Amino acid sequence: MLILMGGVLPVQQAFAVSSDHKQLLQRADSLLSHYKDTEALRVYEEVLSLSSDNYEALCKASLLHNRIGDRYADDTRKLQHFNKAKDYALRAYVLNAADAESNYMMALTLAHIALMSGPKQRLTLTREIKSYLDAALACDAFHAGAWHLLGRWQYKMANLNFAEVAASKLFLGDAPADVSTKEAVTSMQKAIEYNPQNIRYYFDLASIYREIKDRDNCISVLERALTLNLETKEELELSRRCKIMLDEQLR
């Protein structure tokens, strides 16, 4: 039997609680798979109100707060969601620091917060992001999201301007990580290999090729992106941007 609030919870009631959690998670997963993010988040948080240490719900709630927060133009609303995402990610990480998903959620959340931070905090967070990504990929070498975020991290670090390099030396006491755009391309390619249906990965890889003047590869990636089956408004917007970029490259 389970002990709860100083009393005894009958076995059949414990099974009922467990069954309720399972049904709620199944409902939330279904909503998530149908791109109903707000509704799915509400159900995951309902699970957490009943079981605060449910690892799956913590990871999914963190993911959805990141995703929803990224849609807002208002920084205050963004940060509210990102801070909530961080809280859930931290709780998941405490529960299972050796799992890819908790490490990825930490990296993703910190990446969003870093974009809204001042130079010193952004540099500190950038270093933390890399450590979580390394841990995520050590746990699961096929984690497409971690490869994508690593590719973005590598491209940023490979293309820091003079002021950012100087700030790193000033605030952190050392030079930024020695990475290359080629490494960023490789990471993005792995993200696409492990999840070939995510148009964001194609758009970001094509953007890198455009920046380094690799026209042929840029066109190839964009053409592949435009063959994907799309569901959400965000995907359709990315497809529109891919089409614009492709037209520019073909001129």
PDB file of C-alpha atoms in Angstrom:
ATOM      1  CA  MET A   1       0.000   0.000   0.000  1.00  0.00           C
ATOM      2  CA  LEU A   2       1.004   3.616  -0.539  1.00  0.00           C
ATOM      3  CA  ILE A   3       1.299   6.173   2.235  1.00  0.00           C
ATOM      4  CA  LEU A   4      -0.222   9.554   1.364  1.00  0.00           C
ATOM      5  CA  MET A   5      -0.700  12.626   3.580  1.00  0.00           C
ATOM      6  CA  GLY A   6      -0.095  10.605   6.719  1.00  0.00           C
ATOM      7  CA  GLY A   7      -2.745   8.006   5.831  1.00  0.00           C
ATOM      8  CA  VAL A   8      -3.058   4.847   3.819  1.00  0.00           C
ATOM      9  CA  LEU A   9      -4.053   4.827   0.173  1.00  0.00           C
ATOM     10  CA  PRO A  10      -5.743   1.522  -0.739  1.00  0.00           C
ATOM     11  CA  VAL A  11      -4.108  -0.477  -3.515  1.00  0.00           C
ATOM     12  CA  GLN A  12      -7.134  -0.206  -5.804  1.00  0.00           C
ATOM     13  CA  GLN A  13      -7.158   3.581  -5.354  1.00  0.00           C
ATOM     14  CA  ALA A  14      -3.420   3.737  -6.124  1.00  0.00           C
ATOM     15  CA  PHE A  15      -4.063   1.842  -9.362  1.00  0.00           C
ATOM     16  CA  ALA A  16      -6.871   4.276 -10.185  1.00  0.00           C
ATOM     17  CA  VAL A  17      -4.533   7.242  -9.704  1.00  0.00           C
ATOM     18  CA  SER A  18      -1.937   5.590 -11.922  1.00  0.00           C
ATOM     19  CA  SER A  19      -4.579   4.830 -14.533  1.00  0.00           C
ATOM     20  CA  ASP A  20      -5.790   8.444 -14.464  1.00  0.00           C
ATOM     21  CA  HIS A  21      -2.231   9.660 -15.097  1.00  0.00           C
ATOM     22  CA  LYS A  22      -1.850   7.258 -18.000  1.00  0.00           C
ATOM     23  CA  GLN A  23      -5.130   8.339 -19.580  1.00  0.00           C
ATOM     24  CA  LEU A  24      -4.273  12.010 -19.179  1.00  0.00           C
ATOM     25  CA  LEU A  25      -0.852  11.471 -20.747  1.00  0.00           C
ATOM     26  CA  GLN A  26      -2.411   9.611 -23.661  1.00  0.00           C
ATOM     27  CA  ARG A  27      -4.861  12.471 -24.153  1.00  0.00           C
ATOM     28  CA  ALA A  28      -2.078  15.051 -23.981  1.00  0.00           C
ATOM     29  CA  ASP A  29       0.080  13.074 -26.414  1.00  0.00           C
ATOM     30  CA  SER A  30      -2.834  12.873 -28.845  1.00  0.00           C
ATOM     31  CA  LEU A  31      -3.422  16.632 -28.639  1.00  0.00           C
ATOM     32  CA  LEU A  32       0.293  17.246 -29.173  1.00  0.00           C
ATOM     33  CA  SER A  33       0.400  14.960 -32.200  1.00  0.00           C
ATOM     34  CA  HIS A  34      -2.503  16.962 -33.662  1.00  0.00           C
ATOM     35  CA  TYR A  35      -0.641  20.255 -33.098  1.00  0.00           C
ATOM     36  CA  LYS A  36      -3.041  21.471 -30.414  1.00  0.00           C
ATOM     37  CA  ASP A  37      -0.231  22.853 -28.304  1.00  0.00           C
ATOM     38  CA  THR A  38      -2.187  24.993 -25.851  1.00  0.00           C
ATOM     39  CA  GLU A  39      -4.664  22.217 -25.089  1.00  0.00           C
ATOM     40  CA  ALA A  40      -1.882  19.636 -24.777  1.00  0.00           C
ATOM     41  CA  LEU A  41       0.049  21.870 -22.379  1.00  0.00           C
ATOM     42  CA  ARG A  42      -3.022  22.275 -20.206  1.00  0.00           C
ATOM     43  CA  VAL A  43      -3.361  18.491 -19.884  1.00  0.00           C
ATOM     44  CA  TYR A  44       0.341  17.904 -19.208  1.00  0.00           C
ATOM     45  CA  GLU A  45       0.144  20.499 -16.449  1.00  0.00           C
ATOM     46  CA  GLU A  46      -2.934  18.733 -15.102  1.00  0.00           C
ATOM     47  CA  VAL A  47      -0.835  15.580 -14.864  1.00  0.00           C
ATOM     48  CA  LEU A  48       1.826  17.528 -12.993  1.00  0.00           C
ATOM     49  CA  SER A  49      -0.746  18.894 -10.580  1.00  0.00           C
ATOM     50  CA  LEU A  50      -1.502  15.279  -9.658  1.00  0.00           C
ATOM     51  CA  SER A  51       2.054  13.945  -9.904  1.00  0.00           C
ATOM     52  CA  SER A  52       4.704  16.671  -9.738  1.00  0.00           C
ATOM     53  CA  ASP A  53       7.540  14.286 -10.637  1.00  0.00           C
ATOM     54  CA  ASN A  54       6.086  12.805 -13.813  1.00  0.00           C
ATOM     55  CA  TYR A  55       9.140  12.897 -16.058  1.00  0.00           C
ATOM     56  CA  GLU A  56       7.335  12.679 -19.390  1.00  0.00           C
ATOM     57  CA  ALA A  57       4.922  15.467 -18.496  1.00  0.00           C
ATOM     58  CA  LEU A  58       7.765  17.694 -17.281  1.00  0.00           C
ATOM     59  CA  CYS A  59       9.678  17.300 -20.554  1.00  0.00           C
ATOM     60  CA  LYS A  60       6.608  17.818 -22.731  1.00  0.00           C
ATOM     61  CA  ALA A  61       5.434  20.837 -20.728  1.00  0.00           C
ATOM     62  CA  SER A  62       8.888  22.386 -21.058  1.00  0.00           C
ATOM     63  CA  LEU A  63       8.863  21.753 -24.809  1.00  0.00           C
ATOM     64  CA  LEU A  64       5.439  23.349 -25.223  1.00  0.00           C
ATOM     65  CA  HIS A  65       6.263  26.424 -23.143  1.00  0.00           C
ATOM     66  CA  ASN A  66       9.344  26.874 -25.340  1.00  0.00           C
ATOM     67  CA  ARG A  67       7.304  26.440 -28.494  1.00  0.00           C
ATOM     68  CA  ILE A  68       4.450  28.715 -27.430  1.00  0.00           C
ATOM     69  CA  GLY A  69       6.752  31.375 -25.996  1.00  0.00           C
ATOM     70  CA  ASP A  70       8.683  31.555 -29.239  1.00  0.00           C
ATOM     71  CA  ARG A  71       5.512  32.598 -31.069  1.00  0.00           C
ATOM     72  CA  TYR A  72       5.021  35.822 -29.123  1.00  0.00           C
ATOM     73  CA  ALA A  73       6.396  39.123 -30.337  1.00  0.00           C
ATOM     74  CA  ASP A  74       6.130  40.605 -26.846  1.00  0.00           C
ATOM     75  CA  ASP A  75       9.270  39.951 -24.793  1.00  0.00           C
ATOM     76  CA  THR A  76       7.370  39.862 -21.505  1.00  0.00           C
ATOM     77  CA  ARG A  77       5.103  37.067 -22.703  1.00  0.00           C
ATOM     78  CA  LYS A  78       8.052  35.238 -24.238  1.00  0.00           C
ATOM     79  CA  LEU A  79      10.013  35.323 -21.012  1.00  0.00           C
ATOM     80  CA  GLN A  80       7.052  34.147 -18.958  1.00  0.00           C
ATOM     81  CA  HIS A  81       6.857  30.998 -21.047  1.00  0.00           C
ATOM     82  CA  PHE A  82      10.625  30.496 -21.199  1.00  0.00           C
ATOM     83  CA  ASN A  83      10.960  30.803 -17.429  1.00  0.00           C
ATOM     84  CA  LYS A  84       8.195  28.243 -16.977  1.00  0.00           C
ATOM     85  CA  ALA A  85       9.943  26.013 -19.523  1.00  0.00           C
ATOM     86  CA  LYS A  86      13.142  26.317 -17.519  1.00  0.00           C
ATOM     87  CA  ASP A  87      11.389  25.367 -14.289  1.00  0.00           C
ATOM     88  CA  TYR A  88       9.981  22.196 -15.855  1.00  0.00           C
ATOM     89  CA  ALA A  89      13.262  21.357 -17.570  1.00  0.00           C
ATOM     90  CA  LEU A  90      15.196  21.720 -14.325  1.00  0.00           C
ATOM     91  CA  ARG A  91      12.761  19.461 -12.510  1.00  0.00           C
ATOM     92  CA  ALA A  92      13.063  16.865 -15.268  1.00  0.00           C
ATOM     93  CA  TYR A  93      16.858  17.148 -15.183  1.00  0.00           C
ATOM     94  CA  VAL A  94      16.933  16.577 -11.419  1.00  0.00           C
ATOM     95  CA  LEU A  95      14.826  13.460 -11.904  1.00  0.00           C
ATOM     96  CA  ASN A  96      16.945  12.057 -14.744  1.00  0.00           C
ATOM     97  CA  ALA A  97      20.135  13.894 -15.638  1.00  0.00           C
ATOM     98  CA  ALA A  98      21.328  10.902 -17.651  1.00  0.00           C
ATOM     99  CA  ASP A  99      18.543  11.103 -20.228  1.00  0.00           C
ATOM    100  CA  ALA A 100      18.779  12.863 -23.585  1.00  0.00           C
ATOM    101  CA  GLU A 101      15.416  14.611 -23.331  1.00  0.00           C
ATOM    102  CA  SER A 102      16.020  16.411 -20.029  1.00  0.00           C
ATOM    103  CA  ASN A 103      19.397  17.643 -21.280  1.00  0.00           C
ATOM    104  CA  TYR A 104      17.887  18.769 -24.579  1.00  0.00           C
ATOM    105  CA  MET A 105      15.088  20.622 -22.790  1.00  0.00           C
ATOM    106  CA  MET A 106      17.673  22.434 -20.662  1.00  0.00           C
ATOM    107  CA  ALA A 107      19.672  23.395 -23.758  1.00  0.00           C
ATOM    108  CA  LEU A 108      16.612  24.517 -25.715  1.00  0.00           C
ATOM    109  CA  THR A 109      15.266  26.631 -22.874  1.00  0.00           C
ATOM    110  CA  LEU A 110      18.599  28.285 -22.158  1.00  0.00           C
ATOM    111  CA  ALA A 111      19.040  29.005 -25.863  1.00  0.00           C
ATOM    112  CA  HIS A 112      15.746  30.902 -25.887  1.00  0.00           C
ATOM    113  CA  ILE A 113      16.579  32.785 -22.705  1.00  0.00           C
ATOM    114  CA  ALA A 114      20.059  33.637 -24.016  1.00  0.00           C
ATOM    115  CA  LEU A 115      18.545  35.449 -26.984  1.00  0.00           C
ATOM    116  CA  MET A 116      16.798  37.793 -24.555  1.00  0.00           C
ATOM    117  CA  SER A 117      19.755  38.312 -22.207  1.00  0.00           C
ATOM    118  CA  GLY A 118      22.531  40.870 -21.926  1.00  0.00           C
ATOM    119  CA  PRO A 119      26.042  40.118 -23.254  1.00  0.00           C
ATOM    120  CA  LYS A 120      27.504  38.666 -20.064  1.00  0.00           C
ATOM    121  CA  GLN A 121      24.583  36.383 -19.248  1.00  0.00           C
ATOM    122  CA  ARG A 122      24.264  35.346 -22.899  1.00  0.00           C
ATOM    123  CA  LEU A 123      27.896  34.223 -22.999  1.00  0.00           C
ATOM    124  CA  THR A 124      27.529  32.293 -19.750  1.00  0.00           C
ATOM    125  CA  LEU A 125      24.377  30.594 -20.989  1.00  0.00           C
ATOM    126  CA  THR A 126      26.058  29.781 -24.300  1.00  0.00           C
ATOM    127  CA  ARG A 127      28.665  27.731 -22.466  1.00  0.00           C
ATOM    128  CA  GLU A 128      25.973  25.926 -20.452  1.00  0.00           C
ATOM    129  CA  ILE A 129      23.981  25.164 -23.594  1.00  0.00           C
ATOM    130  CA  LYS A 130      26.914  23.309 -25.117  1.00  0.00           C
ATOM    131  CA  SER A 131      27.394  21.142 -22.026  1.00  0.00           C
ATOM    132  CA  TYR A 132      23.740  20.075 -22.076  1.00  0.00           C
ATOM    133  CA  LEU A 133      23.859  19.346 -25.804  1.00  0.00           C
ATOM    134  CA  ASP A 134      26.973  17.219 -25.369  1.00  0.00           C
ATOM    135  CA  ALA A 135      25.203  15.271 -22.627  1.00  0.00           C
ATOM    136  CA  ALA A 136      22.047  14.836 -24.707  1.00  0.00           C
ATOM    137  CA  LEU A 137      23.986  13.442 -27.665  1.00  0.00           C
ATOM    138  CA  ALA A 138      26.062  11.213 -25.417  1.00  0.00           C
ATOM    139  CA  CYS A 139      22.779   9.679 -24.244  1.00  0.00           C
ATOM    140  CA  ASP A 140      21.191   9.525 -27.703  1.00  0.00           C
ATOM    141  CA  ALA A 141      23.374  10.040 -30.768  1.00  0.00           C
ATOM    142  CA  PHE A 142      20.256  10.070 -32.973  1.00  0.00           C
ATOM    143  CA  HIS A 143      18.498  12.980 -31.235  1.00  0.00           C
ATOM    144  CA  ALA A 144      17.601  15.229 -34.177  1.00  0.00           C
ATOM    145  CA  GLY A 145      16.641  18.208 -32.024  1.00  0.00           C
ATOM    146  CA  ALA A 146      19.968  18.180 -30.214  1.00  0.00           C
ATOM    147  CA  TRP A 147      21.893  17.984 -33.508  1.00  0.00           C
ATOM    148  CA  HIS A 148      19.909  20.918 -34.882  1.00  0.00           C
ATOM    149  CA  LEU A 149      20.491  23.061 -31.814  1.00  0.00           C
ATOM    150  CA  LEU A 150      24.167  22.094 -31.814  1.00  0.00           C
ATOM    151  CA  GLY A 151      24.406  23.172 -35.452  1.00  0.00           C
ATOM    152  CA  ARG A 152      22.921  26.565 -34.607  1.00  0.00           C
ATOM    153  CA  TRP A 153      25.301  26.879 -31.642  1.00  0.00           C
ATOM    154  CA  GLN A 154      28.316  25.973 -33.779  1.00  0.00           C
ATOM    155  CA  TYR A 155      27.391  28.412 -36.530  1.00  0.00           C
ATOM    156  CA  LYS A 156      26.956  31.232 -34.030  1.00  0.00           C
ATOM    157  CA  MET A 157      30.263  30.492 -32.317  1.00  0.00           C
ATOM    158  CA  ALA A 158      32.086  30.194 -35.646  1.00  0.00           C
ATOM    159  CA  ASN A 159      30.852  33.625 -36.717  1.00  0.00           C
ATOM    160  CA  LEU A 160      31.220  35.796 -33.636  1.00  0.00           C
ATOM    161  CA  ASN A 161      32.149  39.396 -34.347  1.00  0.00           C
ATOM    162  CA  PHE A 162      35.116  41.172 -32.779  1.00  0.00           C
ATOM    163  CA  ALA A 163      33.035  42.660 -29.972  1.00  0.00           C
ATOM    164  CA  GLU A 164      31.608  39.249 -29.026  1.00  0.00           C
ATOM    165  CA  VAL A 165      35.064  37.662 -28.964  1.00  0.00           C
ATOM    166  CA  ALA A 166      36.341  40.498 -26.792  1.00  0.00           C
ATOM    167  CA  ALA A 167      33.343  40.173 -24.463  1.00  0.00           C
ATOM    168  CA  SER A 168      34.005  36.454 -24.065  1.00  0.00           C
ATOM    169  CA  LYS A 169      37.575  37.122 -23.032  1.00  0.00           C
ATOM    170  CA  LEU A 170      36.451  39.885 -20.670  1.00  0.00           C
ATOM    171  CA  PHE A 171      33.532  38.149 -18.979  1.00  0.00           C
ATOM    172  CA  LEU A 172      34.600  34.514 -19.135  1.00  0.00           C
ATOM    173  CA  GLY A 173      38.355  34.909 -19.160  1.00  0.00           C
ATOM    174  CA  ASP A 174      38.981  32.879 -22.297  1.00  0.00           C
ATOM    175  CA  ALA A 175      38.404  32.800 -26.029  1.00  0.00           C
ATOM    176  CA  PRO A 176      35.192  31.350 -27.495  1.00  0.00           C
ATOM    177  CA  ALA A 177      35.058  27.713 -28.511  1.00  0.00           C
ATOM    178  CA  ASP A 178      37.033  26.885 -31.636  1.00  0.00           C
ATOM    179  CA  VAL A 179      34.385  25.563 -34.012  1.00  0.00           C
ATOM    180  CA  SER A 180      33.743  25.949 -37.717  1.00  0.00           C
ATOM    181  CA  THR A 181      30.865  26.549 -40.071  1.00  0.00           C
ATOM    182  CA  LYS A 182      31.668  23.153 -41.614  1.00  0.00           C
ATOM    183  CA  GLU A 183      30.903  21.510 -38.266  1.00  0.00           C
ATOM    184  CA  ALA A 184      27.612  23.412 -38.113  1.00  0.00           C
ATOM    185  CA  VAL A 185      26.672  22.105 -41.568  1.00  0.00           C
ATOM    186  CA  THR A 186      27.470  18.533 -40.520  1.00  0.00           C
ATOM    187  CA  SER A 187      25.304  18.839 -37.407  1.00  0.00           C
ATOM    188  CA  MET A 188      22.404  20.255 -39.408  1.00  0.00           C
ATOM    189  CA  GLN A 189      22.728  17.425 -41.919  1.00  0.00           C
ATOM    190  CA  LYS A 190      22.528  14.892 -39.096  1.00  0.00           C
ATOM    191  CA  ALA A 191      19.402  16.598 -37.742  1.00  0.00           C
ATOM    192  CA  ILE A 192      17.762  16.183 -41.160  1.00  0.00           C
ATOM    193  CA  GLU A 193      18.979  12.594 -41.446  1.00  0.00           C
ATOM    194  CA  TYR A 194      17.390  11.667 -38.110  1.00  0.00           C
ATOM    195  CA  ASN A 195      14.197  13.673 -38.652  1.00  0.00           C
ATOM    196  CA  PRO A 196      13.697  14.335 -42.362  1.00  0.00           C
ATOM    197  CA  GLN A 197      10.190  15.794 -41.870  1.00  0.00           C
ATOM    198  CA  ASN A 198      11.170  18.918 -39.909  1.00  0.00           C
ATOM    199  CA  ILE A 199      11.206  21.877 -42.285  1.00  0.00           C
ATOM    200  CA  ARG A 200      12.981  24.087 -39.731  1.00  0.00           C
ATOM    201  CA  TYR A 201      16.115  21.982 -40.121  1.00  0.00           C
ATOM    202  CA  TYR A 202      16.114  22.454 -43.900  1.00  0.00           C
ATOM    203  CA  PHE A 203      15.519  26.181 -43.624  1.00  0.00           C
ATOM    204  CA  ASP A 204      18.380  26.677 -41.159  1.00  0.00           C
ATOM    205  CA  LEU A 205      20.784  24.542 -43.196  1.00  0.00           C
ATOM    206  CA  ALA A 206      19.848  26.399 -46.392  1.00  0.00           C
ATOM    207  CA  SER A 207      20.405  29.696 -44.573  1.00  0.00           C
ATOM    208  CA  ILE A 208      23.939  28.622 -43.684  1.00  0.00           C
ATOM    209  CA  TYR A 209      24.638  27.597 -47.284  1.00  0.00           C
ATOM    210  CA  ARG A 210      23.320  30.971 -48.437  1.00  0.00           C
ATOM    211  CA  GLU A 211      25.616  32.795 -46.025  1.00  0.00           C
ATOM    212  CA  ILE A 212      28.707  30.901 -47.202  1.00  0.00           C
ATOM    213  CA  LYS A 213      27.719  31.369 -50.880  1.00  0.00           C
ATOM    214  CA  ASP A 214      27.224  27.649 -51.544  1.00  0.00           C
ATOM    215  CA  ARG A 215      24.466  28.123 -54.103  1.00  0.00           C
ATOM    216  CA  ASP A 216      24.147  24.545 -55.346  1.00  0.00           C
ATOM    217  CA  ASN A 217      23.723  22.997 -51.899  1.00  0.00           C
ATOM    218  CA  CYS A 218      21.410  25.805 -50.833  1.00  0.00           C
ATOM    219  CA  ILE A 219      19.132  25.132 -53.809  1.00  0.00           C
ATOM    220  CA  SER A 220      19.225  21.369 -53.221  1.00  0.00           C
ATOM    221  CA  VAL A 221      18.204  21.702 -49.564  1.00  0.00           C
ATOM    222  CA  LEU A 222      15.416  24.162 -50.364  1.00  0.00           C
ATOM    223  CA  GLU A 223      14.009  21.952 -53.099  1.00  0.00           C
ATOM    224  CA  ARG A 224      13.865  19.048 -50.665  1.00  0.00           C
ATOM    225  CA  ALA A 225      12.186  21.269 -48.069  1.00  0.00           C
ATOM    226  CA  LEU A 226       9.431  22.185 -50.497  1.00  0.00           C
ATOM    227  CA  THR A 227       8.480  18.523 -50.967  1.00  0.00           C
ATOM    228  CA  LEU A 228       7.529  18.039 -47.298  1.00  0.00           C
ATOM    229  CA  ASN A 229       3.972  17.532 -46.109  1.00  0.00           C
ATOM    230  CA  LEU A 230       3.118  20.429 -43.811  1.00  0.00           C
ATOM    231  CA  GLU A 231       0.529  20.782 -41.056  1.00  0.00           C
ATOM    232  CA  THR A 232       0.995  23.910 -38.952  1.00  0.00           C
ATOM    233  CA  LYS A 233       0.996  27.635 -39.614  1.00  0.00           C
ATOM    234  CA  GLU A 234       4.643  27.781 -38.530  1.00  0.00           C
ATOM    235  CA  GLU A 235       5.568  25.096 -41.058  1.00  0.00           C
ATOM    236  CA  LEU A 236       3.656  26.854 -43.812  1.00  0.00           C
ATOM    237  CA  GLU A 237       5.430  30.111 -42.996  1.00  0.00           C
ATOM    238  CA  LEU A 238       8.807  28.385 -43.147  1.00  0.00           C
ATOM    239  CA  SER A 239       7.823  26.840 -46.472  1.00  0.00           C
ATOM    240  CA  ARG A 240       6.949  30.304 -47.794  1.00  0.00           C
ATOM    241  CA  ARG A 241      10.349  31.600 -46.665  1.00  0.00           C
ATOM    242  CA  CYS A 242      12.067  28.606 -48.281  1.00  0.00           C
ATOM    243  CA  LYS A 243      10.310  29.405 -51.553  1.00  0.00           C
ATOM    244  CA  ILE A 244      11.435  33.038 -51.391  1.00  0.00           C
ATOM    245  CA  MET A 245      15.022  31.972 -50.686  1.00  0.00           C
ATOM    246  CA  LEU A 246      14.917  29.456 -53.531  1.00  0.00           C
ATOM    247  CA  ASP A 247      13.656  32.075 -55.961  1.00  0.00           C
ATOM    248  CA  GLU A 248      16.507  34.360 -54.903  1.00  0.00           C
ATOM    249  CA  GLN A 249      19.076  31.602 -55.468  1.00  0.00           C
ATOM    250  CA  LEU A 250      17.681  30.755 -58.914  1.00  0.00           C
ATOM    251  CA  ARG A 251      17.889  34.297 -60.270  1.00  0.00           C
TER     252      ARG A 251
END
